[in-house]
Short mmCIF file of C-alpha atoms and ligand atoms in Angstrom, two decimals:
data_model
loop_
_atom_site.label_atom_id
_atom_site.label_comp_id
_atom_site.label_asym_id
_atom_site.label_seq_id
_atom_site.Cartn_x
_atom_site.Cartn_y
_atom_site.Cartn_z
CA MET A 1 -79.92 162.17 137.40
CA PHE A 2 -75.81 162.24 138.24
CA SER A 3 -74.00 165.47 137.18
CA ASP A 4 -70.35 165.92 136.63
CA ALA A 5 -70.21 167.38 140.12
CA ASP A 6 -71.61 164.43 141.51
CA ALA A 7 -69.04 162.45 139.88
CA ALA A 8 -66.12 164.48 141.12
CA ALA A 9 -67.96 164.22 144.76
CA LEU A 10 -68.24 160.58 144.14
CA TYR A 11 -64.73 160.31 142.94
CA ASP A 12 -63.54 161.98 146.90
CA LEU A 13 -66.02 159.18 148.70
CA LEU A 14 -63.95 156.91 146.85
CA ASN A 15 -60.53 158.22 146.69
CA PRO A 16 -60.14 160.29 150.17
CA TRP A 17 -56.78 161.59 150.20
CA ASP A 18 -55.04 160.15 153.83
CA PRO A 19 -51.14 159.66 154.05
CA GLU A 20 -51.98 157.57 156.93
CA SER A 21 -53.95 155.30 156.01
CA ARG A 22 -53.10 155.16 151.96
CA PRO A 23 -49.51 153.87 151.16
CA GLU A 24 -49.30 155.85 147.66
CA ASP A 25 -50.43 159.02 149.61
CA ALA A 26 -47.88 158.37 152.34
CA PHE A 27 -45.44 158.50 149.32
CA TYR A 28 -46.38 161.51 147.73
CA PHE A 29 -47.05 163.81 150.97
CA PRO A 30 -43.84 164.22 152.36
CA LEU A 31 -42.18 164.81 149.16
CA VAL A 32 -45.08 167.56 149.11
CA MET A 33 -44.67 168.91 152.10
CA ALA A 34 -40.77 169.39 151.92
CA ALA A 35 -40.77 171.32 148.70
CA ARG A 36 -41.46 175.05 148.49
CA SER A 37 -43.06 174.95 145.16
CA VAL A 38 -45.27 172.23 143.81
CA LEU A 39 -46.98 171.71 140.78
CA ASP A 40 -49.67 168.48 140.76
CA LEU A 41 -50.85 167.61 137.32
CA GLY A 42 -54.15 166.04 137.05
CA CYS A 43 -54.91 167.24 140.44
CA GLY A 44 -58.43 166.07 140.05
CA THR A 45 -60.36 167.53 143.07
CA GLY A 46 -56.85 168.91 144.64
CA THR A 47 -57.44 167.28 147.64
CA MET A 48 -53.60 166.25 148.18
CA LEU A 49 -52.90 170.23 147.80
CA ARG A 50 -55.83 170.71 150.23
CA LEU A 51 -54.22 168.88 152.65
CA ALA A 52 -51.13 170.11 152.47
CA ARG A 53 -52.23 173.52 152.97
CA GLU A 54 -54.28 172.79 155.96
CA ARG A 55 -51.28 171.15 157.46
CA GLY A 56 -49.60 174.18 156.71
CA HIS A 57 -47.72 174.09 153.63
CA THR A 58 -46.71 177.73 153.68
CA GLY A 59 -45.00 177.97 149.99
CA ARG A 60 -46.69 178.20 146.01
CA LEU A 61 -49.23 175.17 145.25
CA ALA A 62 -50.49 174.77 141.75
CA GLY A 63 -53.21 172.24 140.72
CA LEU A 64 -54.07 171.44 136.83
CA ASP A 65 -56.86 169.73 135.44
CA PRO A 66 -58.76 169.67 132.38
CA ASP A 67 -62.21 168.34 134.21
CA ARG A 68 -63.79 171.82 135.24
CA ALA A 69 -66.19 169.75 137.84
CA ALA A 70 -63.10 168.62 139.39
CA LEU A 71 -61.50 171.88 139.27
CA ASP A 72 -64.92 173.17 141.29
CA ARG A 73 -64.54 171.23 143.88
CA ALA A 74 -60.91 172.12 143.95
CA ARG A 75 -61.78 175.73 144.05
CA ARG A 76 -63.18 175.79 147.02
CA ARG A 77 -60.08 176.49 148.79
CA THR A 78 -58.71 179.97 147.33
CA ASP A 79 -54.80 180.10 148.72
CA ILE A 80 -54.02 177.69 145.41
CA ASP A 81 -53.92 178.51 142.26
CA TRP A 82 -56.13 176.05 140.09
CA ILE A 83 -55.48 175.58 136.46
CA GLU A 84 -57.62 174.31 133.93
CA ALA A 85 -55.98 172.51 131.23
CA THR A 86 -53.90 169.28 130.01
CA ALA A 87 -50.49 168.63 131.50
CA ASP A 88 -49.12 169.40 127.73
CA ARG A 89 -50.01 173.13 128.56
CA ALA A 90 -48.18 173.83 131.92
CA GLN A 91 -46.17 177.07 132.04
CA PRO A 92 -42.79 177.35 130.46
CA GLY A 93 -40.13 178.71 133.12
CA ALA A 94 -42.80 178.65 136.45
CA GLY A 95 -39.66 177.10 138.41
CA PHE A 96 -41.40 174.82 140.34
CA GLU A 97 -39.30 172.91 142.60
CA LEU A 98 -41.50 169.64 142.57
CA ALA A 99 -44.45 168.43 139.83
CA THR A 100 -46.11 165.63 140.77
CA MET A 101 -49.02 163.14 138.94
CA THR A 102 -50.39 161.47 141.02
CA GLY A 103 -53.47 158.67 140.76
CA HIS A 104 -52.34 156.94 137.74
CA ALA A 105 -53.11 160.37 135.96
CA PHE A 106 -50.11 159.80 133.83
CA GLN A 107 -52.09 156.80 131.93
CA ASN A 108 -54.58 159.76 130.92
CA LEU A 109 -51.94 160.41 128.03
CA LEU A 110 -52.73 157.97 125.60
CA THR A 111 -50.57 158.73 122.88
CA ASP A 112 -46.90 159.20 122.45
CA ARG A 113 -47.43 162.70 121.41
CA ALA A 114 -49.41 163.45 124.36
CA VAL A 115 -47.16 161.45 126.35
CA HIS A 116 -43.91 163.61 125.14
CA ASP A 117 -45.54 167.15 124.91
CA SER A 118 -46.69 166.19 128.81
CA LEU A 119 -43.26 165.42 129.65
CA THR A 120 -41.79 168.28 127.67
CA ALA A 121 -43.70 170.77 129.12
CA VAL A 122 -43.56 169.62 132.58
CA ARG A 123 -39.63 169.88 132.31
CA ALA A 124 -40.22 173.23 131.24
CA ALA A 125 -42.24 174.32 134.49
CA LEU A 126 -39.82 172.93 137.06
CA ARG A 127 -36.55 174.62 138.25
CA PRO A 128 -33.57 173.46 137.08
CA GLY A 129 -32.78 170.68 139.48
CA GLY A 130 -36.41 169.97 140.24
CA ARG A 131 -38.33 167.06 139.94
CA PHE A 132 -41.08 164.81 138.82
CA ALA A 133 -42.93 162.47 140.60
CA PHE A 134 -45.28 160.45 139.18
CA GLU A 135 -46.29 156.30 138.83
CA THR A 136 -47.77 154.41 135.96
CA ARG A 137 -49.91 151.03 136.49
CA HIS A 138 -47.17 148.56 135.10
CA PRO A 139 -48.94 146.39 131.98
CA GLN A 140 -46.89 142.92 133.39
CA ALA A 141 -49.73 142.72 136.45
CA ARG A 142 -52.68 142.85 134.38
CA ALA A 143 -54.96 145.35 136.26
CA TRP A 144 -57.77 145.77 134.04
CA GLU A 145 -57.82 141.70 134.36
CA GLY A 146 -59.92 142.91 137.84
CA TRP A 147 -61.98 145.56 136.81
CA SER A 148 -65.01 143.61 136.48
CA ARG A 149 -68.93 143.63 137.80
CA ALA A 150 -68.10 139.68 138.67
CA ASN A 151 -65.11 140.67 141.07
CA PRO A 152 -66.51 141.78 144.58
CA ASP A 153 -63.27 143.27 145.56
CA ASP A 154 -63.83 145.84 142.71
CA HIS A 155 -67.38 147.03 144.07
CA SER A 156 -67.46 150.14 146.23
CA GLU A 157 -70.29 151.48 148.30
CA VAL A 158 -70.11 154.91 149.45
CA THR A 159 -73.21 156.82 151.37
CA GLU A 160 -73.24 160.61 149.65
CA PRO A 161 -73.74 163.28 152.92
CA SER A 162 -77.69 163.64 151.51
CA GLY A 163 -77.59 159.71 152.62
CA ARG A 164 -77.77 158.31 149.39
CA THR A 165 -76.51 154.76 148.92
CA LEU A 166 -74.21 154.42 145.65
CA ARG A 167 -72.51 151.73 143.99
CA TYR A 168 -69.75 151.92 141.75
CA TRP A 169 -67.98 149.48 139.98
CA HIS A 170 -65.65 148.91 136.72
CA ASP A 171 -65.91 146.92 133.84
CA VAL A 172 -63.54 146.58 130.45
CA SER A 173 -64.92 147.56 127.38
CA GLY A 174 -61.79 147.22 125.32
CA VAL A 175 -58.24 146.37 125.14
CA ASP A 176 -56.50 147.31 122.14
CA GLY A 177 -52.57 147.10 122.34
CA GLU A 178 -51.90 149.35 125.22
CA ILE A 179 -54.99 151.10 125.60
CA VAL A 180 -57.67 149.85 127.96
CA SER A 181 -60.93 151.04 127.66
CA ILE A 182 -62.76 150.78 130.88
CA THR A 183 -66.69 151.53 132.29
CA GLY A 184 -67.09 152.96 135.74
CA THR A 185 -70.87 152.37 136.38
CA VAL A 186 -72.57 154.39 139.11
CA ALA A 187 -75.91 152.91 140.76
CA LEU A 188 -77.87 152.90 143.61
CA PRO A 189 -78.46 150.02 145.63
CA ASP A 190 -81.43 148.09 144.06
CA GLY A 191 -79.27 147.99 140.62
CA THR A 192 -80.89 151.28 139.02
CA VAL A 193 -77.77 152.84 137.17
CA LEU A 194 -77.53 156.62 137.56
CA ARG A 195 -74.04 157.21 135.30
CA VAL A 196 -72.17 155.11 133.10
CA LEU A 197 -68.39 156.70 132.93
CA THR A 198 -65.19 155.90 130.58
CA GLU A 199 -62.39 156.13 130.20
CA ASP A 200 -59.00 154.72 128.35
CA LEU A 201 -55.86 153.98 130.37
CA ARG A 202 -52.93 153.51 128.58
CA PHE A 203 -50.22 150.80 130.10
CA LEU A 204 -46.65 151.92 129.24
CA ALA A 205 -43.50 149.64 129.49
CA PRO A 206 -41.03 150.62 131.37
CA ASP A 207 -38.61 150.86 128.33
CA ALA A 208 -41.00 152.68 126.35
CA LEU A 209 -41.56 155.43 129.50
CA ASP A 210 -37.72 155.83 130.13
CA ALA A 211 -37.44 156.23 126.38
CA HIS A 212 -39.73 159.30 126.97
CA LEU A 213 -38.35 160.54 129.54
CA THR A 214 -34.54 161.27 128.08
CA ALA A 215 -36.07 162.27 125.16
CA ALA A 216 -37.89 165.09 127.23
CA GLY A 217 -34.73 165.92 128.86
CA PHE A 218 -35.11 163.71 132.44
CA GLU A 219 -33.05 161.94 134.19
CA ILE A 220 -34.01 159.02 136.23
CA GLU A 221 -33.40 159.89 139.90
CA ALA A 222 -35.17 156.88 141.51
CA ARG A 223 -37.24 153.81 140.68
CA TYR A 224 -39.66 151.81 142.71
CA GLY A 225 -42.16 149.10 141.57
CA ASP A 226 -43.93 149.63 145.12
CA TRP A 227 -45.00 152.25 147.59
CA ALA A 228 -42.61 150.31 149.98
CA ARG A 229 -39.71 151.11 147.78
CA GLY A 230 -39.31 148.11 146.35
CA PRO A 231 -37.51 147.61 143.46
CA VAL A 232 -39.49 147.06 139.40
CA ASP A 233 -39.46 143.39 139.30
CA ALA A 234 -41.29 140.57 137.41
CA ALA A 235 -44.22 140.91 140.52
CA SER A 236 -44.30 144.62 140.24
CA ARG A 237 -47.54 146.13 139.80
CA GLU A 238 -46.48 150.21 139.45
CA ILE A 239 -43.79 151.85 137.86
CA ILE A 240 -42.73 154.68 140.28
CA THR A 241 -40.28 157.50 139.47
CA VAL A 242 -38.96 160.11 140.52
CA ALA A 243 -37.07 162.21 137.33
CA ARG A 244 -34.99 165.25 137.94
CA ARG A 245 -34.82 168.24 135.20
CA PRO A 246 -31.04 167.97 135.35
CA ALA A 247 -29.38 171.09 137.45
C1 SAM B 1 -57.82 159.64 138.32
S1 SAM B 1 -57.46 161.11 138.44
C2 SAM B 1 -56.56 161.22 139.74
C3 SAM B 1 -56.97 162.79 140.71
C4 SAM B 1 -55.94 162.76 141.57
N1 SAM B 1 -54.26 163.15 140.95
C5 SAM B 1 -55.39 161.80 142.45
O1 SAM B 1 -54.62 161.13 142.74
O2 SAM B 1 -56.79 161.18 142.97
C6 SAM B 1 -57.09 161.55 136.91
C7 SAM B 1 -57.28 163.19 136.59
O3 SAM B 1 -56.55 163.19 135.59
C8 SAM B 1 -56.92 164.38 134.41
N2 SAM B 1 -56.27 164.67 133.57
C9 SAM B 1 -56.79 163.69 132.35
N3 SAM B 1 -56.15 163.94 131.22
C10 SAM B 1 -55.34 165.00 131.74
C11 SAM B 1 -54.05 165.28 131.02
N4 SAM B 1 -53.92 165.08 129.40
N5 SAM B 1 -53.49 166.32 132.08
C12 SAM B 1 -53.70 166.75 132.92
N6 SAM B 1 -54.66 166.01 133.93
C13 SAM B 1 -55.07 164.81 133.31
C14 SAM B 1 -58.19 163.80 134.87
O4 SAM B 1 -59.25 164.81 134.64
C15 SAM B 1 -58.59 163.28 136.11
O5 SAM B 1 -58.82 164.41 137.09
#
């Protein structure tokens, strides 16, 4: 009724990559355009790299994601390398100038082992002096408290190219320490549920994140609490990091 391919297409409708209107995209896109080679981990449907190519990026672009249906959409663009894998399988010695992990994909790394192995692999895939830019939601902002069918701001309505209108909302099914389990419900306007997608997200605190970065051999070049490059403070909703592999 609602396939993995449909879910990947819905993701694109809900999350169009647009550096002109979305502050998070405006943060990453100039970094991507300025780097001669970019590895985007958790690239999903590949919208960021596809736009980079469309807008004239001539260097090496590679997107990596374990979700085959998302990558199938990405693969419509054949002048980018698409790799079906998790971040911990990034290729050592690949020599990228920039690695990115956008759309809070970092929060899909649920265990210390997954975080450690992924950061270590990302570092090894960068050239000396290369940078890794990514963000994770700050646990203090408790973003999950807004993810509820009772919150009208959490409801989206989109129209597929076929003309079918879909509604989409989140619910939290559990909070266990740093791990928040959520569902995403896809429904028709009359309420008929087509699919319930499930996901676990980890909310890592800044100190723990920094310990992982240091253990993996990164230096922290910049740290922001919002997309306007403000500092991390008691009101921050994001932990945005630009980490560097020492030269
Ligand atoms: C919310 S999407 C973000 C997609 C895209 N980066 C964006 O900004 O729209 C999170 C992505 O992370 C991917 N993902 C999940 N676990 C991963 C892992 N261990 N390594 C790399 N990517 C992972 C998922 O398949 C999904 O495509």
